Coordinates of C-alpha atoms in Angstrom, one line a residue:
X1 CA 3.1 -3.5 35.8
X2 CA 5.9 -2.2 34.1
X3 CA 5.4 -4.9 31.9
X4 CA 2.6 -3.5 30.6
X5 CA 3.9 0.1 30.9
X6 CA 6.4 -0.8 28.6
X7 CA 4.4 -2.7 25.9
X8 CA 2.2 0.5 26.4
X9 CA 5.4 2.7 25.6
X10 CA 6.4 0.6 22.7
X11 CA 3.9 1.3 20.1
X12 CA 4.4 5.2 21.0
X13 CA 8.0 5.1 20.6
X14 CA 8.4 3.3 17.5
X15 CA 5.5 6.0 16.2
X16 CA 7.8 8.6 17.4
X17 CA 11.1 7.3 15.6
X18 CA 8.7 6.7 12.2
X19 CA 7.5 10.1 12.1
X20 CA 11.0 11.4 13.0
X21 CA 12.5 9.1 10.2
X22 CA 9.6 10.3 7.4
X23 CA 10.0 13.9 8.4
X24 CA 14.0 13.2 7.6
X25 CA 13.4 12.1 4.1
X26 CA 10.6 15.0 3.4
X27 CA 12.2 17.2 0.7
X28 CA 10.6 20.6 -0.2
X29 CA 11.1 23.5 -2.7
X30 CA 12.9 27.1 -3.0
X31 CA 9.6 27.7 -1.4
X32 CA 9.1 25.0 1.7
X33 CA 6.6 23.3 -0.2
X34 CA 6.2 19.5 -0.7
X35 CA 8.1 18.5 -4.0
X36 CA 6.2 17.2 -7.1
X37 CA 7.8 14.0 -8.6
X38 CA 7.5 15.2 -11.9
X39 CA 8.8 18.5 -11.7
X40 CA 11.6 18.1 -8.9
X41 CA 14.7 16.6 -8.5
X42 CA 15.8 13.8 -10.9
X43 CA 19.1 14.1 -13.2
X44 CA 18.0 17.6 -14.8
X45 CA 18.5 19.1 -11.4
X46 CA 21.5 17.0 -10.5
X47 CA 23.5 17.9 -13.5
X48 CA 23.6 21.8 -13.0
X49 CA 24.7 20.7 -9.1
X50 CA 27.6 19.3 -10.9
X51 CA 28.4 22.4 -12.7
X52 CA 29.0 24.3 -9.6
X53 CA 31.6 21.4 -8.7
X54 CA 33.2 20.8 -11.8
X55 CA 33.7 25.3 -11.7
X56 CA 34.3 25.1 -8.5
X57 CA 37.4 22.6 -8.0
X58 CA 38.6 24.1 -11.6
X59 CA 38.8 27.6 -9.7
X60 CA 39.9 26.0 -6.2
X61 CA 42.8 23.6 -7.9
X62 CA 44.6 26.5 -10.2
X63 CA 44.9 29.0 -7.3
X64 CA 46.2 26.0 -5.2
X65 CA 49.1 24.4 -7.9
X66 CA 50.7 28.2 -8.0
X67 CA 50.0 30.0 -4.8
X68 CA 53.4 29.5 -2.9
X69 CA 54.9 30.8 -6.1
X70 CA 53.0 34.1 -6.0
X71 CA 53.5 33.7 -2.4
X72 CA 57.4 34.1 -2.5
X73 CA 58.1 36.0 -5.6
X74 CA 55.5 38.4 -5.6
X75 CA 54.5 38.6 -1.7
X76 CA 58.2 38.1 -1.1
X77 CA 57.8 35.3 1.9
X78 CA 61.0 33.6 2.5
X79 CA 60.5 29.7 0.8
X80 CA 60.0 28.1 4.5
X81 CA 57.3 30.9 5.4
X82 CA 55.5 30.4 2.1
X83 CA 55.2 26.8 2.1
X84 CA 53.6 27.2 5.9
X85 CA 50.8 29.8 4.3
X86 CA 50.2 27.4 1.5
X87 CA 49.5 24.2 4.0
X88 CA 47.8 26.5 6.8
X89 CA 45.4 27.7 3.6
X90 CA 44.9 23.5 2.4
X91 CA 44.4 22.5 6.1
X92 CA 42.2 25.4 6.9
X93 CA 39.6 24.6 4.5
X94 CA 39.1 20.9 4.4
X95 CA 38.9 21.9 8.7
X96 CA 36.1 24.3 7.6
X97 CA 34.3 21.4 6.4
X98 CA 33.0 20.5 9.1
X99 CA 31.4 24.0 9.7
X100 CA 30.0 23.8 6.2
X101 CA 27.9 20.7 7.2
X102 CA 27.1 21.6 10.4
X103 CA 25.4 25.0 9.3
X104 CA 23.8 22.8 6.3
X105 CA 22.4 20.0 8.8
X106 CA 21.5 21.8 11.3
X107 CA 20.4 25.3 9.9
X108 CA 20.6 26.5 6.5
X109 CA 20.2 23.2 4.4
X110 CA 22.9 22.4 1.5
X111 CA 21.4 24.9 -1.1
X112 CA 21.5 28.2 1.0
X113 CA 24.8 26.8 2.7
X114 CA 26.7 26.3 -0.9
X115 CA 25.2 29.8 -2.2
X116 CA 26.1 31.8 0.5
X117 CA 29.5 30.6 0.9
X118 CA 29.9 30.3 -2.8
X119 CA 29.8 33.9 -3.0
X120 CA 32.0 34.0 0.1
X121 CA 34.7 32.6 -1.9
X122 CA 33.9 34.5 -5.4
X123 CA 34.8 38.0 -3.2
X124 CA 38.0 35.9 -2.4
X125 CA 39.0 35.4 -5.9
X126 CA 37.8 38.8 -6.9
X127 CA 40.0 40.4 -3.9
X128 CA 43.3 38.1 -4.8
X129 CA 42.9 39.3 -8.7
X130 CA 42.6 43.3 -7.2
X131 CA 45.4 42.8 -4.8
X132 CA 47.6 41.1 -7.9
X133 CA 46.8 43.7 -10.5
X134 CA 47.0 46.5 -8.7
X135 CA 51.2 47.4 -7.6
X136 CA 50.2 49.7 -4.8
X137 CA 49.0 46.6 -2.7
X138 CA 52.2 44.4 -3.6
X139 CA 55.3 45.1 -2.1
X140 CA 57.9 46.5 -4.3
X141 CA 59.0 44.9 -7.4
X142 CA 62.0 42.5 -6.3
X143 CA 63.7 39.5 -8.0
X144 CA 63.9 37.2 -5.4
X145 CA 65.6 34.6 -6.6
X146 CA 68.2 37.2 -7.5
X147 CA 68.6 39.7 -4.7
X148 CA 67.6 37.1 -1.8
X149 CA 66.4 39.7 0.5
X150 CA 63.2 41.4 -0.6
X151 CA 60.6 44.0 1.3
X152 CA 58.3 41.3 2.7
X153 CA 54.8 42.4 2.3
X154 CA 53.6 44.0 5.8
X155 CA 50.8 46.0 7.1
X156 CA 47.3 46.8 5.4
X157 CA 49.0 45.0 2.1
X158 CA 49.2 41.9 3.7
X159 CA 46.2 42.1 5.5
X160 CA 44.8 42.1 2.6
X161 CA 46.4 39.1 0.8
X162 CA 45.6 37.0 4.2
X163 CA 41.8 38.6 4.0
X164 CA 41.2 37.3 0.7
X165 CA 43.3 33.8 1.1
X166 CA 41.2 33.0 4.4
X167 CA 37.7 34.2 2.3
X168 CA 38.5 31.5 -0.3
X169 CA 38.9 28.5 2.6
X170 CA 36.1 29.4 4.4
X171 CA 33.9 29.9 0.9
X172 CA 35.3 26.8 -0.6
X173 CA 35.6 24.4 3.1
X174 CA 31.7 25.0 3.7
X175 CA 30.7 24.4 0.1
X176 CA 32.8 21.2 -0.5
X177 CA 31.0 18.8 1.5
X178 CA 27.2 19.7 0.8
X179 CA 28.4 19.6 -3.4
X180 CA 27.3 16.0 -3.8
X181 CA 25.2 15.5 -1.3
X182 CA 22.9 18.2 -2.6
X183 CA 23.0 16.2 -5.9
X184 CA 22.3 13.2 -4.3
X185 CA 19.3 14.5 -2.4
X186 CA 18.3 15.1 -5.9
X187 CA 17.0 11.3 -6.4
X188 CA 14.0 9.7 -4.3
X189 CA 15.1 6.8 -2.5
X190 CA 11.6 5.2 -1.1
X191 CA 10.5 2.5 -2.3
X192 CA 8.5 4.1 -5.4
X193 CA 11.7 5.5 -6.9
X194 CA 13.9 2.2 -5.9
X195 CA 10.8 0.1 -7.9
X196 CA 11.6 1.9 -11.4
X197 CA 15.1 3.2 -11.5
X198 CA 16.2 5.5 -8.9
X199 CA 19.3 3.3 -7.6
X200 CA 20.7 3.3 -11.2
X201 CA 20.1 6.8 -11.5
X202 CA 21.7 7.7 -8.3
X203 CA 25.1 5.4 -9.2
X204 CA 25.5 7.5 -12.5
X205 CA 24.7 10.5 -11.0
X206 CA 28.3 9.9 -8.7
X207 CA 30.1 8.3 -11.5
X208 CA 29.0 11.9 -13.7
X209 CA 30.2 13.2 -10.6
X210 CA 33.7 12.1 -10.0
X211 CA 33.6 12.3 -13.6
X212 CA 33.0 16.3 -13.3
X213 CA 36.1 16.5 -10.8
X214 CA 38.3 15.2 -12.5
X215 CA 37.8 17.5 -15.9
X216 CA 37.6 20.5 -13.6
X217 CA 41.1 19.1 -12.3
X218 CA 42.3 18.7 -15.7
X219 CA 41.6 21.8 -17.1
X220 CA 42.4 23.8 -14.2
X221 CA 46.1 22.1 -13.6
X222 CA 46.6 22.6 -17.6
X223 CA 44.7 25.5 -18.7
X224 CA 44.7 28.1 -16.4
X225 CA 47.7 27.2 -15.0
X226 CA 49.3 28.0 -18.4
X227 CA 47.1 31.0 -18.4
X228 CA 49.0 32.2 -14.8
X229 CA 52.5 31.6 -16.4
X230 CA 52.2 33.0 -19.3
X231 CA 49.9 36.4 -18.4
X232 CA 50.5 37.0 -14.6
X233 CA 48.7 35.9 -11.8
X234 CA 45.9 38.6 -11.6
X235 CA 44.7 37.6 -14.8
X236 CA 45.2 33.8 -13.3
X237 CA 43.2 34.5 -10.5
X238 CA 40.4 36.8 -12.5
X239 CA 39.7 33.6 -14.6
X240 CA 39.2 31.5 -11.4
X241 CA 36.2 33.8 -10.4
X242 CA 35.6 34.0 -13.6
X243 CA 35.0 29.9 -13.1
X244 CA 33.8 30.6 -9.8
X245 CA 31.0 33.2 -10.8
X246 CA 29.6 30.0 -13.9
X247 CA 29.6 27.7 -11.4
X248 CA 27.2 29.8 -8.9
X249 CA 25.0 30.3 -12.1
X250 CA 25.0 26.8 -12.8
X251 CA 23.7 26.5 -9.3
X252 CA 21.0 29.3 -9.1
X253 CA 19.8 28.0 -12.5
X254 CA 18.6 25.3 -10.6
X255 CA 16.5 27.2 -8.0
X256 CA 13.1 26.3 -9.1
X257 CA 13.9 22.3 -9.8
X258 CA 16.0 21.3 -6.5
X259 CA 14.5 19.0 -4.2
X260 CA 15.9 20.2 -0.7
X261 CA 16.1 18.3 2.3
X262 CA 15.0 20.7 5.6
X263 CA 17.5 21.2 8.1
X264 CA 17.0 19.2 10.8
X265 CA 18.0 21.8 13.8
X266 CA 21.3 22.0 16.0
X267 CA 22.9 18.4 16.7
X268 CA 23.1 19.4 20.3
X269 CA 19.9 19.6 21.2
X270 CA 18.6 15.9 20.6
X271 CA 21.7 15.4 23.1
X272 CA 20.8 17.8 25.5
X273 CA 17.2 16.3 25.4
X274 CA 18.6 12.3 26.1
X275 CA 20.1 13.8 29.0
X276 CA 17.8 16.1 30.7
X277 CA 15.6 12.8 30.1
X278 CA 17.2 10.6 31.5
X279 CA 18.0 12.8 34.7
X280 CA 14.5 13.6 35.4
X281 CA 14.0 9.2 35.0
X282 CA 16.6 9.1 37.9
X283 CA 15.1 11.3 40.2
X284 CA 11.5 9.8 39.5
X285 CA 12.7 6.6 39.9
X286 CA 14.8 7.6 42.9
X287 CA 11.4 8.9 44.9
X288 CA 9.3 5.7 43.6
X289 CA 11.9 3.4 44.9
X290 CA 13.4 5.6 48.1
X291 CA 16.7 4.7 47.0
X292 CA 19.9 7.1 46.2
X293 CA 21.1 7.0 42.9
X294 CA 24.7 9.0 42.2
X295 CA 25.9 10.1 38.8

């Protein structure tokens, strides 16, 4: 009997996982609907994903190489202090990672998740470029190389500074990890596409973009660097939105050609469902068998 009860279960489980493994490779439009081959996805759609990264680490990189400089000599932090804001920003944002692809996965999906928090981090650089410009929201002028004790920046001022620094991790640790994967979801991977081309298409479409980091690397760690030493660090940081506000053009430009994988709901509740499952299997098979079983 439970033979046959499970033979019976088979077929209807391995339906089950089918349908939930072809509703995870469904992608859909800006607007929900099925995607067309011919009009969706493919490298056209992939390659203004990469603009957003190559912007993106370009903008990310030249705040990072200088920031515990403006951090000491123009927020006047002592050395030790500024060194901890610089690696609680860095570790901060890769931790925000995580957040980024749980909201993608499980709610948003990577398109909404990277615009949303791209502009999160834009009003970051925008905020670090006011707060540079503008001397009534810097502490006082002070060499501090020369005097060693400076007015250390205190109150709304540095609220301010920590406001903005904080809007860039969260902006840039949520978008990070759904950059390539949005590209990737760009290029079918059933069997049709894998017949003509897609797993060629799909290798050059990671080579482009490691290929895209590492010129938004290079230009940020020469170029704008340069730009922060030799005209200040609010212009430094106003070219870094500047970067940041391309790159989310590059992104939306895409809009109508993205094929976009759904989100697939919270990760909890497939686990809460397993175990309410198998806790209403115990007590059924408790009462057929009038035995105790203990958890």
């Amino acid at each position: 009997m439970d033979v046959e009860s499970s033979r019976q279960q088979g077929p209807k489980g391995d339906a089950s996982s089918n349908s939930m493994a072809a509703a995870s490779e469904v992608s859909v439009d800006w607007r929900g609907r099925p995607c067309r081959p011919e009009r969706h996805g493919g490298m056209k759609a992939a390659v203004l994903v990469l603009g957003i990264q190559a912007f993106e680490i370009m903008a990310i990189a030249a705040v990072g190489n200088n920031l515990i400089t403006y951090v000491f000599n123009e927020m006047h932090f002592p050395l030790s202090k500024s060194a901890n804001i610089v690696t609680n920003f860095i570790g901060t944002m890769f931790l925000l990672s995580l957040l980024g692809g749980f909201l993608s996965d499980s709610y948003l999906g990577s398109f909404w998740t990277m615009l949303i928090f791209g502009f999160v981090e834009l009003s970051g650089f925008i905020l670090l470029a006011v707060q540079a410009h503008l001397p009534q929201l810097r502490p006082p002028a002070c060499d501090m190389k020369a005097a060693g004790q400076c007015e250390e920046v205190a109150g709304v001022k540095a609220g301010i500074f920590f406001a903005a620094l904080y809007l860039v991790a969260l902006g840039s640790g949520c978008l990070k990890p759904n950059i390539i994967a949005h590209g990737a979801d760009q290029f079918r991977r059933d069997g049709e596409d894998q017949a003509v081309d897609g797993g060629k298409r799909l290798s050059s479409y990671f080579n482009a973009a490691y290929f895209s980091f590492c010129v938004g690397e290079m230009v940020a760690l020469t170029v704008l660097v340069w730009v922060q030493t030799r005209s200040g660090m609010d212009v430094g940081f106003g070219v870094s939105a500047a970067a940041m506000a391309v790159g989310l053009v590059s992104l939306v430009a895409g809009v109508f050609f993205y094929r976009n994988k759904p989100p697939q709901g919270s990760i909890c509740t497939p686990i809460a469902k397993v175990r309410t499952s198998y806790q209403q299997g115990a007590v059924l098979s408790q009462s057929y068998h009038g035995h105790s079983i203990f958890f």
